[in-house]
Coordinates of C-alpha atoms in Angstrom, one line a residue:
Chain A
M1 CA 177.5 169.0 187.4
W2 CA 174.1 166.5 186.2
R3 CA 172.6 166.3 189.1
V4 CA 171.9 170.6 189.6
A5 CA 171.2 170.4 186.4
A6 CA 168.2 167.4 186.7
V7 CA 167.0 169.7 189.4
V8 CA 166.6 172.6 187.9
V9 CA 165.5 170.8 184.1
F10 CA 162.7 170.4 186.8
L11 CA 161.9 173.5 189.3
T12 CA 161.8 174.8 185.3
S13 CA 158.8 172.7 184.8
L14 CA 157.1 173.3 188.3
L15 CA 157.3 176.8 187.2
T16 CA 155.8 176.6 183.7
M17 CA 153.1 174.6 184.3
G18 CA 151.2 177.1 186.5
A19 CA 153.3 180.7 187.2
G20 CA 151.7 182.8 183.6
V21 CA 149.0 183.9 183.5
S22 CA 146.2 181.7 183.5
W23 CA 143.7 182.7 180.4
A24 CA 140.8 181.6 181.4
D25 CA 140.4 183.5 184.1
G26 CA 139.5 188.0 184.5
G27 CA 135.7 186.9 186.1
H28 CA 132.8 187.1 183.8
V29 CA 133.5 188.4 179.9
G30 CA 131.1 188.5 178.4
A31 CA 127.2 187.2 178.2
D32 CA 124.3 186.5 175.8
L33 CA 122.0 189.7 173.9
H34 CA 119.4 189.0 174.1
V35 CA 117.3 192.1 172.0
A36 CA 114.1 191.9 170.7
Q37 CA 113.5 193.8 167.4
T38 CA 109.7 194.4 166.5
L39 CA 111.4 193.8 162.6
G40 CA 109.1 195.1 160.2
E41 CA 105.3 193.6 161.2
R42 CA 108.1 190.5 163.1
E43 CA 107.8 190.9 166.2
L44 CA 111.9 188.8 166.6
T45 CA 113.8 188.8 170.0
V46 CA 117.5 187.8 168.7
V47 CA 120.7 186.4 170.7
I48 CA 123.9 187.1 170.0
R49 CA 126.1 184.6 171.3
R50 CA 128.5 185.3 174.5
T51 CA 132.1 185.7 171.7
G52 CA 135.1 187.0 172.7
P53 CA 138.1 187.8 174.2
R54 CA 139.2 184.3 171.4
L55 CA 137.5 185.0 168.3
G56 CA 135.9 183.0 166.0
P57 CA 132.7 181.8 164.8
L58 CA 129.7 184.6 166.4
L59 CA 126.5 182.7 167.0
V60 CA 123.6 184.2 166.5
E61 CA 119.8 183.4 167.0
V62 CA 116.5 185.2 165.7
V63 CA 113.4 184.1 167.1
T64 CA 110.5 184.6 165.9
H65 CA 107.0 184.3 167.5
A66 CA 104.4 184.0 164.6
P67 CA 104.7 182.4 161.9
T68 CA 105.9 184.3 158.6
T69 CA 108.5 183.5 155.9
G70 CA 110.6 184.7 153.9
T71 CA 114.3 185.4 154.8
L72 CA 116.1 188.1 157.2
R73 CA 120.2 188.9 155.0
L74 CA 122.2 189.1 158.7
S75 CA 125.6 191.0 158.9
A76 CA 128.2 191.5 161.3
S77 CA 130.8 194.4 160.7
S78 CA 133.0 196.3 162.7
P79 CA 135.9 199.5 161.4
S80 CA 139.1 198.3 160.6
A81 CA 137.3 194.4 161.1
T82 CA 135.8 192.1 158.1
T83 CA 132.4 192.1 157.4
S84 CA 130.7 187.9 158.0
T85 CA 127.4 188.4 156.6
G86 CA 125.5 184.5 156.1
M87 CA 120.9 185.0 156.2
V88 CA 118.5 183.6 158.0
E89 CA 115.3 181.7 156.8
L90 CA 112.0 181.8 158.8
G91 CA 109.5 178.9 158.6
A92 CA 105.2 178.9 159.4
V93 CA 106.6 177.2 162.3
P94 CA 108.0 180.0 165.4
G95 CA 111.0 178.6 167.1
V96 CA 114.4 179.4 167.0
H97 CA 117.0 180.2 163.2
R98 CA 120.7 179.5 164.0
V99 CA 123.2 181.1 161.6
V100 CA 126.8 181.6 162.4
L101 CA 129.1 184.7 161.4
A102 CA 132.6 185.5 162.0
V103 CA 134.0 188.3 164.4
D104 CA 137.9 188.2 164.4
K105 CA 138.7 191.8 166.1
V106 CA 137.4 192.9 169.6
G107 CA 136.1 195.9 170.3
P108 CA 132.5 197.5 168.7
W109 CA 130.7 195.9 166.4
E110 CA 127.1 196.5 165.2
L111 CA 125.1 194.0 163.9
A112 CA 122.6 194.4 160.7
I113 CA 119.8 192.6 160.3
T114 CA 117.2 193.0 157.3
D115 CA 113.9 192.1 155.8
G116 CA 114.0 193.2 152.6
A117 CA 112.7 197.1 153.5
T118 CA 114.5 197.9 156.8
T119 CA 117.5 197.1 158.3
A120 CA 118.2 197.1 162.3
R121 CA 121.8 197.9 163.8
I122 CA 122.3 196.3 167.1
P123 CA 125.6 197.3 168.7
F124 CA 127.5 195.0 170.2
V125 CA 130.9 194.6 171.9
V126 CA 133.7 192.0 171.6
P127 CA 134.8 192.1 174.5
A128 CA 138.9 191.9 175.4
Q129 CA 140.4 189.5 178.1
V130 CA 141.0 191.6 180.7
V131 CA 143.8 191.0 183.8
P132 CA 142.5 192.9 186.8
P133 CA 145.4 195.0 188.6
W134 CA 145.5 191.9 191.8
Q135 CA 145.6 189.3 189.6
R136 CA 149.0 191.1 188.0
A137 CA 150.6 191.3 191.1
S138 CA 149.5 187.5 192.6
D139 CA 150.5 185.9 189.6
F140 CA 154.0 187.7 189.8
G141 CA 154.1 187.2 193.0
F142 CA 153.8 183.1 192.9
G143 CA 155.3 183.3 190.2
A144 CA 158.3 185.5 191.4
A145 CA 158.2 183.3 194.4
G146 CA 158.9 179.7 192.9
V147 CA 161.9 181.6 190.6
L148 CA 163.2 182.4 192.6
A149 CA 162.7 179.2 195.7
G150 CA 164.8 177.3 192.2
V151 CA 167.7 179.9 192.8
A152 CA 168.1 179.5 196.3
L153 CA 167.8 175.7 195.6
V154 CA 170.6 175.8 193.5
L155 CA 173.3 178.4 195.2
A156 CA 172.6 176.4 198.3
L157 CA 173.9 173.2 195.6
R158 CA 176.7 175.6 194.7
A159 CA 177.0 178.9 195.2
R160 CA 180.5 180.0 197.7
R161 CA 180.0 181.9 199.9
S162 CA 176.9 181.2 202.2
W163 CA 175.0 183.6 202.6
M164 CA 174.0 183.7 198.6
P165 CA 170.9 181.3 199.0
W166 CA 169.4 184.1 201.3
V167 CA 169.3 186.6 199.2
P168 CA 166.5 184.8 196.4
M169 CA 165.3 183.5 199.5
M170 CA 163.9 186.3 200.9
G171 CA 163.2 187.5 197.5
A172 CA 161.2 184.4 197.0
V173 CA 159.2 185.5 200.8
V174 CA 158.4 189.1 199.7
A175 CA 157.2 188.0 196.4
L176 CA 155.3 185.3 198.4
S177 CA 153.0 188.0 200.8
V178 CA 152.5 189.7 197.5
G179 CA 151.0 187.4 195.5
M180 CA 149.1 186.0 199.1
T181 CA 147.6 189.6 199.0
G182 CA 146.9 190.8 195.7
A183 CA 144.6 186.6 195.8
A184 CA 143.0 187.3 199.2
L185 CA 142.2 190.8 197.7
S186 CA 140.4 189.7 194.9
A187 CA 137.2 189.7 195.6
Q188 CA 136.8 192.8 197.8
F189 CA 138.3 195.1 194.0
P190 CA 134.4 195.5 192.1
P191 CA 134.4 195.9 188.3
P192 CA 135.2 198.5 186.5
P193 CA 133.6 199.9 184.7
Q194 CA 131.4 197.6 181.8
A195 CA 132.7 199.5 178.3
G196 CA 129.2 199.5 176.1
R197 CA 126.4 199.9 179.2
D198 CA 129.0 202.0 181.2
V199 CA 131.2 204.4 179.9
D200 CA 131.4 204.1 175.6
P201 CA 132.6 200.8 173.7
S202 CA 136.0 203.0 173.2
I203 CA 139.0 200.7 172.3
R204 CA 140.8 201.4 175.2
A205 CA 137.3 200.8 177.1
I206 CA 137.9 197.4 175.9
T207 CA 140.6 196.0 176.0
D208 CA 141.7 198.8 179.7
P209 CA 138.9 199.1 181.4
Y210 CA 140.4 199.4 184.4
G211 CA 143.2 202.1 182.5
Q212 CA 139.9 203.8 181.4
A213 CA 138.6 203.7 185.0
R214 CA 142.1 206.0 185.9
L215 CA 141.7 208.6 182.7
N216 CA 138.1 208.8 184.1
A217 CA 138.6 209.5 187.4
Q218 CA 140.6 211.7 187.0
A219 CA 138.1 214.0 185.4
A220 CA 135.6 213.3 188.4
V221 CA 132.8 213.2 186.2
G222 CA 129.5 210.7 187.2
L223 CA 128.8 207.6 183.9
T224 CA 125.3 208.7 184.2
R225 CA 124.1 211.0 181.4
A226 CA 121.3 214.7 180.7
P227 CA 118.0 212.2 179.7
L228 CA 116.6 211.9 176.3
I229 CA 114.0 213.9 174.3
L230 CA 111.9 211.6 172.7
D231 CA 111.3 213.3 168.7
L232 CA 108.5 211.0 167.1
S233 CA 107.0 211.4 163.7
G234 CA 105.1 209.7 161.9
A235 CA 101.9 208.8 159.9
V236 CA 99.6 206.1 160.3
V237 CA 96.1 205.6 158.6
A238 CA 94.8 202.5 159.4
G239 CA 94.5 199.3 158.2
Q240 CA 97.5 199.3 157.2
P241 CA 100.4 199.1 158.2
S242 CA 103.0 202.0 158.9
T243 CA 105.8 203.5 159.3
V244 CA 106.3 205.0 163.3
R245 CA 110.1 207.0 163.6
L246 CA 111.6 207.5 167.2
N247 CA 114.5 209.7 168.1
F248 CA 115.5 209.9 169.7
L249 CA 117.9 212.7 171.3
D250 CA 120.8 214.6 174.3
S251 CA 118.9 217.3 175.6
A252 CA 121.4 218.6 177.3
T253 CA 123.0 219.5 173.3
G254 CA 120.3 218.6 171.4
R255 CA 122.7 216.2 169.5
P256 CA 121.9 212.5 168.8
A257 CA 121.4 210.4 171.2
D258 CA 123.6 206.8 169.9
D259 CA 123.5 205.1 173.6
L260 CA 120.9 203.5 174.4
V261 CA 121.9 200.0 176.4
V262 CA 119.3 197.2 176.9
H263 CA 117.8 197.0 179.4
H264 CA 114.3 194.1 179.7
G265 CA 115.6 192.4 176.9
A266 CA 114.9 195.4 174.5
L267 CA 116.5 198.6 172.9
V268 CA 113.3 200.9 172.8
H269 CA 109.6 199.0 174.3
L270 CA 107.1 200.7 173.0
M271 CA 103.6 200.4 174.5
I272 CA 100.3 201.4 172.2
V273 CA 96.8 201.0 173.8
S274 CA 94.0 202.1 170.9
P275 CA 90.6 204.3 170.5
V276 CA 89.3 200.8 171.6
G277 CA 91.1 199.0 174.1
E278 CA 94.3 197.0 172.5
L279 CA 97.2 196.6 173.9
M280 CA 100.6 196.5 171.4
H281 CA 103.5 196.4 172.8
L282 CA 106.4 197.2 170.1
H283 CA 110.0 197.0 170.1
P284 CA 111.6 199.9 168.1
V285 CA 114.1 198.7 165.2
R286 CA 117.4 201.0 165.7
V287 CA 118.1 201.9 161.7
G288 CA 121.1 204.8 163.1
P289 CA 123.1 206.5 165.0
G290 CA 119.3 208.1 167.5
R291 CA 116.9 206.8 164.9
Y292 CA 115.1 204.2 165.4
E293 CA 111.4 202.5 163.4
V294 CA 108.3 201.0 164.0
T295 CA 106.0 199.3 161.6
V296 CA 102.8 200.0 163.4
R297 CA 99.3 198.3 161.9
S298 CA 95.6 199.6 164.0
S299 CA 91.8 198.9 163.0
A300 CA 91.0 201.4 164.8
T301 CA 91.5 205.3 164.1
G302 CA 91.0 208.5 166.4
V303 CA 94.4 209.6 169.1
H304 CA 96.7 205.9 170.1
A305 CA 98.3 206.2 173.7
L306 CA 101.8 205.9 173.7
A307 CA 104.1 205.1 175.9
V308 CA 108.5 204.4 174.7
E309 CA 110.8 203.9 177.6
A310 CA 114.7 203.3 176.6
G311 CA 118.1 203.7 178.8
R312 CA 121.1 205.5 177.9
R313 CA 124.9 204.6 179.3
G314 CA 126.1 205.2 182.9
G315 CA 122.0 203.8 184.1
G316 CA 118.8 204.5 184.6
T317 CA 115.7 204.3 182.2
Q318 CA 113.1 206.7 181.0
Q319 CA 110.0 207.2 180.4
M320 CA 108.2 209.3 177.6
R321 CA 105.0 209.4 177.1
A322 CA 103.1 210.8 173.6
S323 CA 100.6 210.0 171.5
I324 CA 99.6 209.4 167.4
T325 CA 96.5 210.0 165.9
V326 CA 96.0 207.9 163.0
Q327 CA 94.1 208.3 160.0
P328 CA 91.1 206.7 158.5
G329 CA 92.1 204.7 155.6
A330 CA 90.2 203.3 152.1
A331 CA 88.2 201.5 154.1
A332 CA 87.6 202.6 157.8
T333 CA 85.7 201.0 160.1
R334 CA 85.5 201.7 163.9
S335 CA 86.2 197.8 165.7
A336 CA 83.7 196.9 169.6
P337 CA 85.6 197.4 172.4
V338 CA 87.8 194.5 172.9
A339 CA 87.1 192.5 175.9
P340 CA 89.4 190.2 177.8
V341 CA 91.0 188.4 174.6
S342 CA 92.2 185.2 174.1
D343 CA 94.7 183.9 171.4
T344 CA 93.1 182.8 169.0
A345 CA 96.6 181.4 167.3
S346 CA 97.5 179.0 170.1
G347 CA 93.8 178.5 170.8
A348 CA 94.7 179.1 174.7
S349 CA 93.2 181.9 176.7
G350 CA 94.6 184.5 179.4
E351 CA 92.4 186.1 181.6
V352 CA 94.1 188.3 184.8
S353 CA 92.0 188.6 188.0
V354 CA 93.8 191.2 191.0
D355 CA 93.1 191.0 194.2
V356 CA 92.0 194.2 194.8
A357 CA 92.9 197.0 197.9
A358 CA 92.8 199.9 197.9
A359 CA 94.5 203.2 196.6
G360 CA 98.3 203.2 198.9
V361 CA 98.5 199.4 199.9
P362 CA 99.1 196.7 197.4
S363 CA 97.4 194.7 194.9
T364 CA 98.2 191.4 193.6
I365 CA 97.0 190.4 190.3
R366 CA 97.2 186.6 188.5
G367 CA 97.9 186.1 185.4
R368 CA 96.4 182.7 183.9
F369 CA 96.6 181.0 180.7
G370 CA 95.7 177.6 180.2
D371 CA 96.4 175.3 182.4
D372 CA 99.4 173.7 181.4
P373 CA 103.5 175.3 183.3
T374 CA 104.5 176.0 179.8
L375 CA 104.9 179.4 179.2
Q376 CA 108.2 181.0 178.4
P377 CA 110.1 183.5 179.3
W378 CA 110.2 186.6 177.2
L379 CA 112.1 189.8 176.7
G380 CA 113.8 188.4 180.3
M381 CA 110.7 187.2 182.3
I382 CA 107.5 184.8 182.4
G383 CA 105.0 187.9 182.9
H384 CA 104.6 191.7 181.5
L385 CA 102.0 194.4 183.4
I386 CA 100.6 196.7 181.5
V387 CA 99.0 199.3 183.9
V388 CA 96.9 202.8 182.7
G389 CA 94.7 204.7 184.9
P390 CA 92.3 206.1 185.9
M391 CA 90.6 206.0 183.2
P392 CA 87.5 208.1 182.9
P393 CA 84.0 205.3 183.0
S394 CA 84.4 202.7 180.3
G395 CA 83.9 204.7 176.5
D396 CA 85.4 204.8 173.1
E397 CA 88.1 207.1 173.7
R398 CA 91.1 204.9 174.9
G399 CA 93.2 206.3 173.0
E400 CA 92.8 209.4 174.6
A401 CA 91.6 209.0 177.7
A402 CA 95.1 207.1 178.4
A403 CA 97.0 209.4 176.7
A404 CA 95.6 211.5 179.3
A405 CA 96.8 208.7 182.5
P406 CA 98.8 209.9 185.1
I407 CA 99.7 205.9 185.7
W408 CA 101.5 204.3 183.5
S409 CA 103.2 201.1 184.4
H410 CA 105.1 198.6 183.2
G411 CA 106.1 195.9 186.2
H412 CA 107.7 192.6 185.4
A413 CA 107.4 188.4 187.0
M414 CA 111.2 187.6 188.0
P415 CA 111.0 183.2 186.1
P416 CA 111.7 181.2 189.6
A417 CA 115.4 180.9 190.8
A418 CA 116.5 177.9 189.6
P419 CA 118.3 176.5 193.0
G420 CA 121.8 175.3 191.3
A421 CA 121.3 177.3 188.2
V422 CA 124.4 178.5 185.9
G423 CA 125.0 180.9 183.6
G424 CA 122.0 183.9 183.8
Q425 CA 119.0 184.0 183.3
P426 CA 116.9 181.1 181.1
D427 CA 115.9 182.1 177.7
E428 CA 112.7 180.6 175.6
S429 CA 114.3 177.9 175.0
V430 CA 112.8 177.2 178.4
A431 CA 109.3 176.2 178.6
T432 CA 108.3 174.9 182.3
F433 CA 106.6 177.9 183.8
G434 CA 103.7 179.0 184.7
P435 CA 100.8 178.7 184.1
Q436 CA 99.3 181.4 186.4
V437 CA 102.6 185.0 186.4
D438 CA 101.5 186.8 189.5
F439 CA 101.8 190.8 190.0
V440 CA 102.0 192.6 193.3
Y441 CA 101.2 196.5 192.5
T442 CA 100.4 198.7 193.8
F443 CA 97.8 201.0 192.3
P444 CA 98.9 204.9 193.5
R445 CA 95.2 206.5 192.7
P446 CA 91.7 205.6 193.1
G447 CA 89.9 205.3 190.4
R448 CA 89.6 203.2 187.4
Y449 CA 92.1 201.4 185.4
L450 CA 92.9 199.2 182.7
V451 CA 95.8 195.9 183.2
W452 CA 97.2 193.9 180.4
V453 CA 98.9 191.0 181.6
Q454 CA 101.4 189.3 178.7
A455 CA 103.5 186.1 178.5
E456 CA 104.5 183.8 175.8
R457 CA 104.0 180.3 175.6
D458 CA 105.0 177.9 171.5
F459 CA 106.6 180.9 170.8
T460 CA 103.6 182.9 170.1
V461 CA 102.9 185.8 173.2
L462 CA 99.6 186.3 175.3
T463 CA 97.9 189.3 176.1
A464 CA 95.1 189.0 178.0
S465 CA 92.9 191.9 179.4
T466 CA 90.9 193.1 182.5
E467 CA 89.9 196.7 184.4
V468 CA 90.1 197.4 187.5
E469 CA 88.4 199.5 189.7
V470 CA 89.9 201.2 193.0
T471 CA 88.8 202.6 195.7
A472 CA 90.3 205.2 198.0
S473 CA 91.5 204.2 201.5
Chain B
M1 CA 182.6 194.0 206.1
K2 CA 180.6 190.6 206.3
V3 CA 178.4 192.2 208.8
Q4 CA 178.0 194.5 206.5
L5 CA 176.6 192.2 204.2
R6 CA 174.5 191.0 206.0
A7 CA 173.0 194.0 207.0
A8 CA 173.2 193.7 202.6
L9 CA 170.7 190.9 202.5
P10 CA 167.0 192.0 203.1
V11 CA 167.3 195.2 200.7
L12 CA 168.6 193.6 197.8
A13 CA 166.4 190.9 197.7
V14 CA 163.3 193.6 197.8
L15 CA 165.4 195.8 195.3
L16 CA 164.8 192.3 193.5
V17 CA 161.6 191.5 193.8
G18 CA 160.8 195.3 192.9
G19 CA 162.5 194.9 190.2
L20 CA 160.4 192.1 188.9
F21 CA 157.5 193.7 190.1
A22 CA 158.4 196.4 188.3
W23 CA 158.6 195.3 185.9
L24 CA 155.9 192.6 185.5
F25 CA 153.4 195.3 187.0
W26 CA 154.1 198.3 185.4
S27 CA 153.3 197.1 181.7
G28 CA 150.0 197.7 181.1
S29 CA 149.9 201.2 182.2
P30 CA 147.0 203.4 181.7
T31 CA 149.4 205.3 179.1
T32 CA 150.3 202.9 177.3
A33 CA 149.2 204.1 173.1
V34 CA 146.3 202.9 172.4
A35 CA 145.6 202.2 168.6
G36 CA 143.5 204.7 168.2
S37 CA 140.0 205.0 166.9
Q38 CA 138.4 205.0 163.3
A39 CA 134.5 205.4 162.4
N40 CA 133.6 204.5 159.2
V41 CA 130.4 206.4 158.4
G42 CA 129.2 206.5 154.9
P43 CA 132.3 206.0 151.9
Y44 CA 134.8 207.3 154.0
V45 CA 136.9 206.1 157.0
V46 CA 137.9 208.3 159.6
R47 CA 141.0 207.4 161.5
L48 CA 142.8 209.5 165.2
S49 CA 146.3 208.7 164.8
T50 CA 145.5 209.0 169.3
D51 CA 142.7 208.5 171.6
S52 CA 144.7 210.1 174.7
V53 CA 145.2 213.9 175.0
Q54 CA 146.0 216.3 177.0
R55 CA 143.3 219.5 178.7
G56 CA 143.9 222.5 177.1
V57 CA 143.8 223.3 173.3
V58 CA 145.5 220.3 171.0
E59 CA 145.9 219.6 167.3
L60 CA 143.4 216.4 167.5
T61 CA 145.0 215.1 163.7
F62 CA 143.2 212.4 161.7
D63 CA 143.0 210.4 158.4
I64 CA 140.2 210.3 156.2
T65 CA 140.3 207.0 153.6
D66 CA 138.1 205.5 150.9
G67 CA 137.2 201.9 151.6
S68 CA 140.5 201.2 149.9
N69 CA 142.7 203.0 152.0
K70 CA 143.0 206.5 149.8
P71 CA 142.8 208.5 151.1
V72 CA 139.5 211.0 149.8
E73 CA 139.8 214.9 149.5
P74 CA 135.4 216.1 151.0
E75 CA 134.5 220.1 150.6
K76 CA 134.2 220.5 154.0
V77 CA 135.2 219.2 157.1
S78 CA 134.2 219.7 160.7
V79 CA 134.5 219.1 164.2
E80 CA 132.2 219.2 166.7
P81 CA 133.3 218.5 170.5
T82 CA 131.1 216.9 172.9
M83 CA 131.2 215.8 176.6
T84 CA 128.6 213.9 176.3
Q85 CA 128.7 213.0 180.1
M86 CA 128.8 216.2 180.8
G87 CA 125.9 216.7 178.4
H88 CA 127.4 220.0 177.0
A89 CA 128.9 221.6 173.1
L90 CA 132.2 223.3 171.8
I91 CA 131.7 226.0 168.6
P92 CA 132.6 223.6 166.2
V93 CA 135.7 223.9 164.5
R94 CA 136.8 224.1 160.6
A95 CA 139.6 221.1 160.0
T96 CA 142.5 222.6 158.0
P97 CA 144.3 219.6 154.9
S98 CA 148.4 219.0 156.3
A99 CA 148.3 217.1 153.5
P100 CA 146.3 214.3 151.1
G101 CA 143.6 213.0 153.5
T102 CA 145.1 214.2 156.7
Y103 CA 143.1 216.7 158.2
R104 CA 144.4 219.8 162.0
A105 CA 141.7 221.0 163.7
Q106 CA 142.6 222.9 167.3
V107 CA 140.7 222.6 169.7
D108 CA 139.8 223.6 174.1
F109 CA 139.9 220.5 175.7
N110 CA 138.8 222.9 178.6
M111 CA 137.9 219.2 180.9
S112 CA 139.9 216.8 181.6
G113 CA 137.2 213.2 180.9
Q114 CA 136.1 211.2 177.8
W115 CA 135.1 213.8 174.6
D116 CA 133.2 212.3 171.6
I117 CA 134.6 214.2 169.0
T118 CA 132.2 214.1 165.5
V119 CA 133.4 215.1 162.3
R120 CA 131.6 216.5 160.3
I121 CA 132.7 216.1 156.2
T122 CA 129.9 217.1 153.1
S123 CA 131.4 216.7 149.6
G124 CA 128.5 218.6 147.8
D125 CA 125.3 217.5 148.3
E126 CA 126.3 214.9 150.6
M127 CA 126.5 215.4 154.5
H128 CA 128.6 212.5 156.6
E129 CA 129.2 212.5 159.9
A130 CA 131.2 210.0 162.0
V131 CA 131.5 210.4 165.9
L132 CA 135.3 208.9 167.7
S133 CA 136.1 208.4 171.4
V134 CA 139.5 210.3 172.9
T135 CA 140.1 210.7 176.3
V136 CA 141.2 213.9 178.0
V137 CA 144.0 213.3 180.9
N138 CA 144.9 216.7 183.5

């Protein structure tokens, strides 16, 4: 009797060690979220480190790119969850500033960052532990096989009829085949639509994405959505920080479109070319559903060309072009046209050289920033390329010409893959790139183009520019 | 008798395994009730009792409370259903109160899929919009 009991206890202990659901499984659960935010006149990168399904601390990092002082107040909130607040002190040295908040529920959350004048609201998702169906099958299969093998052993020792151990034994064989099928197929299945990126982050989409996908499959609708309409407003006065408002609307229904996703490190990219050829690369902050704001300061008056890039949930990004006329301020002066820019803050200058090919043939654009390989990724990329053209021969009204230019491109140089690296792309704390960043770009038409290259060193964004003459092929 | 019992062994084994499988596997079925959806807007908390409804004419029931869970009765509450992924919207429906803080609205969900329900709450000069998510199934 005690021998049987000992065998049962031994088998039970083996089973409980491995038959349950492994909470570390389930694949990639959540990732760090890097969002660029131009809050007031500060260019920030907000990093929300991955959290969930284990709830608790939420690490938020605010990266500044210029010497600044002040305090930012952060708060993380979600419907029916506890709001958590914290403060970040910004210092004279640009860099990373950390604060720890707390999340206590899975679901859609919002991080509000305020500098006293503007409040940016960044939506993010605290994911739930999701067990894919094939993992359920493999967990069940192997677990049941173990239980049934134990039952069969006990019956073999104790049963009066010879056929009795066969029942659980054959059951164990069936369970084992179910488990092995589930495990073997686990690599073949595509992931379900992700809440927040592909579909709206409702509670159901976060906690039961496979169930949500099954419900959506009955409706046979795709993931993509109608294009965005950009509704631009705001008066900009030269020499003063002015607020420009960008309202994004759904073009099919006219309603506010509050489903923008982070792409290339920001919810919205705004590029502005001033009448003297100066480039501003800003990231409007979300202040309400579908409503974005950015602070613009330009020393030049006249027409400024704008290009806005944003993407909705369900895939695809769009570029919207607009222009804004800056009114003269109290003491307005026309600045001289800008030559290749050197960044005076860090003393490092950048220059752009282009191996120009004919129109329609790839050209190589090289941005060189000093001699040290100490560039950092900005917005996840080690270099940013902006090309606008064809433009008329050099003149004063670059903004108006840029607004009318048919080509406005925004490209990137990716960080090289580090052998054996895990955990995704390097963030701004890695400063081992450059000093040269290369791009391959095909100028579509012959003519004169303005070319800018941006990179980052010592947490400061560097911009270099040049003009290129492209001949017909 | 013995032959019949022997032949029944595989059947018994399959039934045993099948029973365990059904219990474990189907406990995560999509029709498991998810705790509705909630949105906070301004001073209001809007809660929808369910997040999954059948296609066709449905009576939506939702609660509007303030921050401390007390029911509120704003002047006007209306419901604007939109199907964002298909790019179409329905005529807004006025919601009628059935109990303090509980409102009902009849909506004809003519297509299955993901719908956004915008609850527009008007009280005096103030207007707030809360967006809730509903999945319509066949």
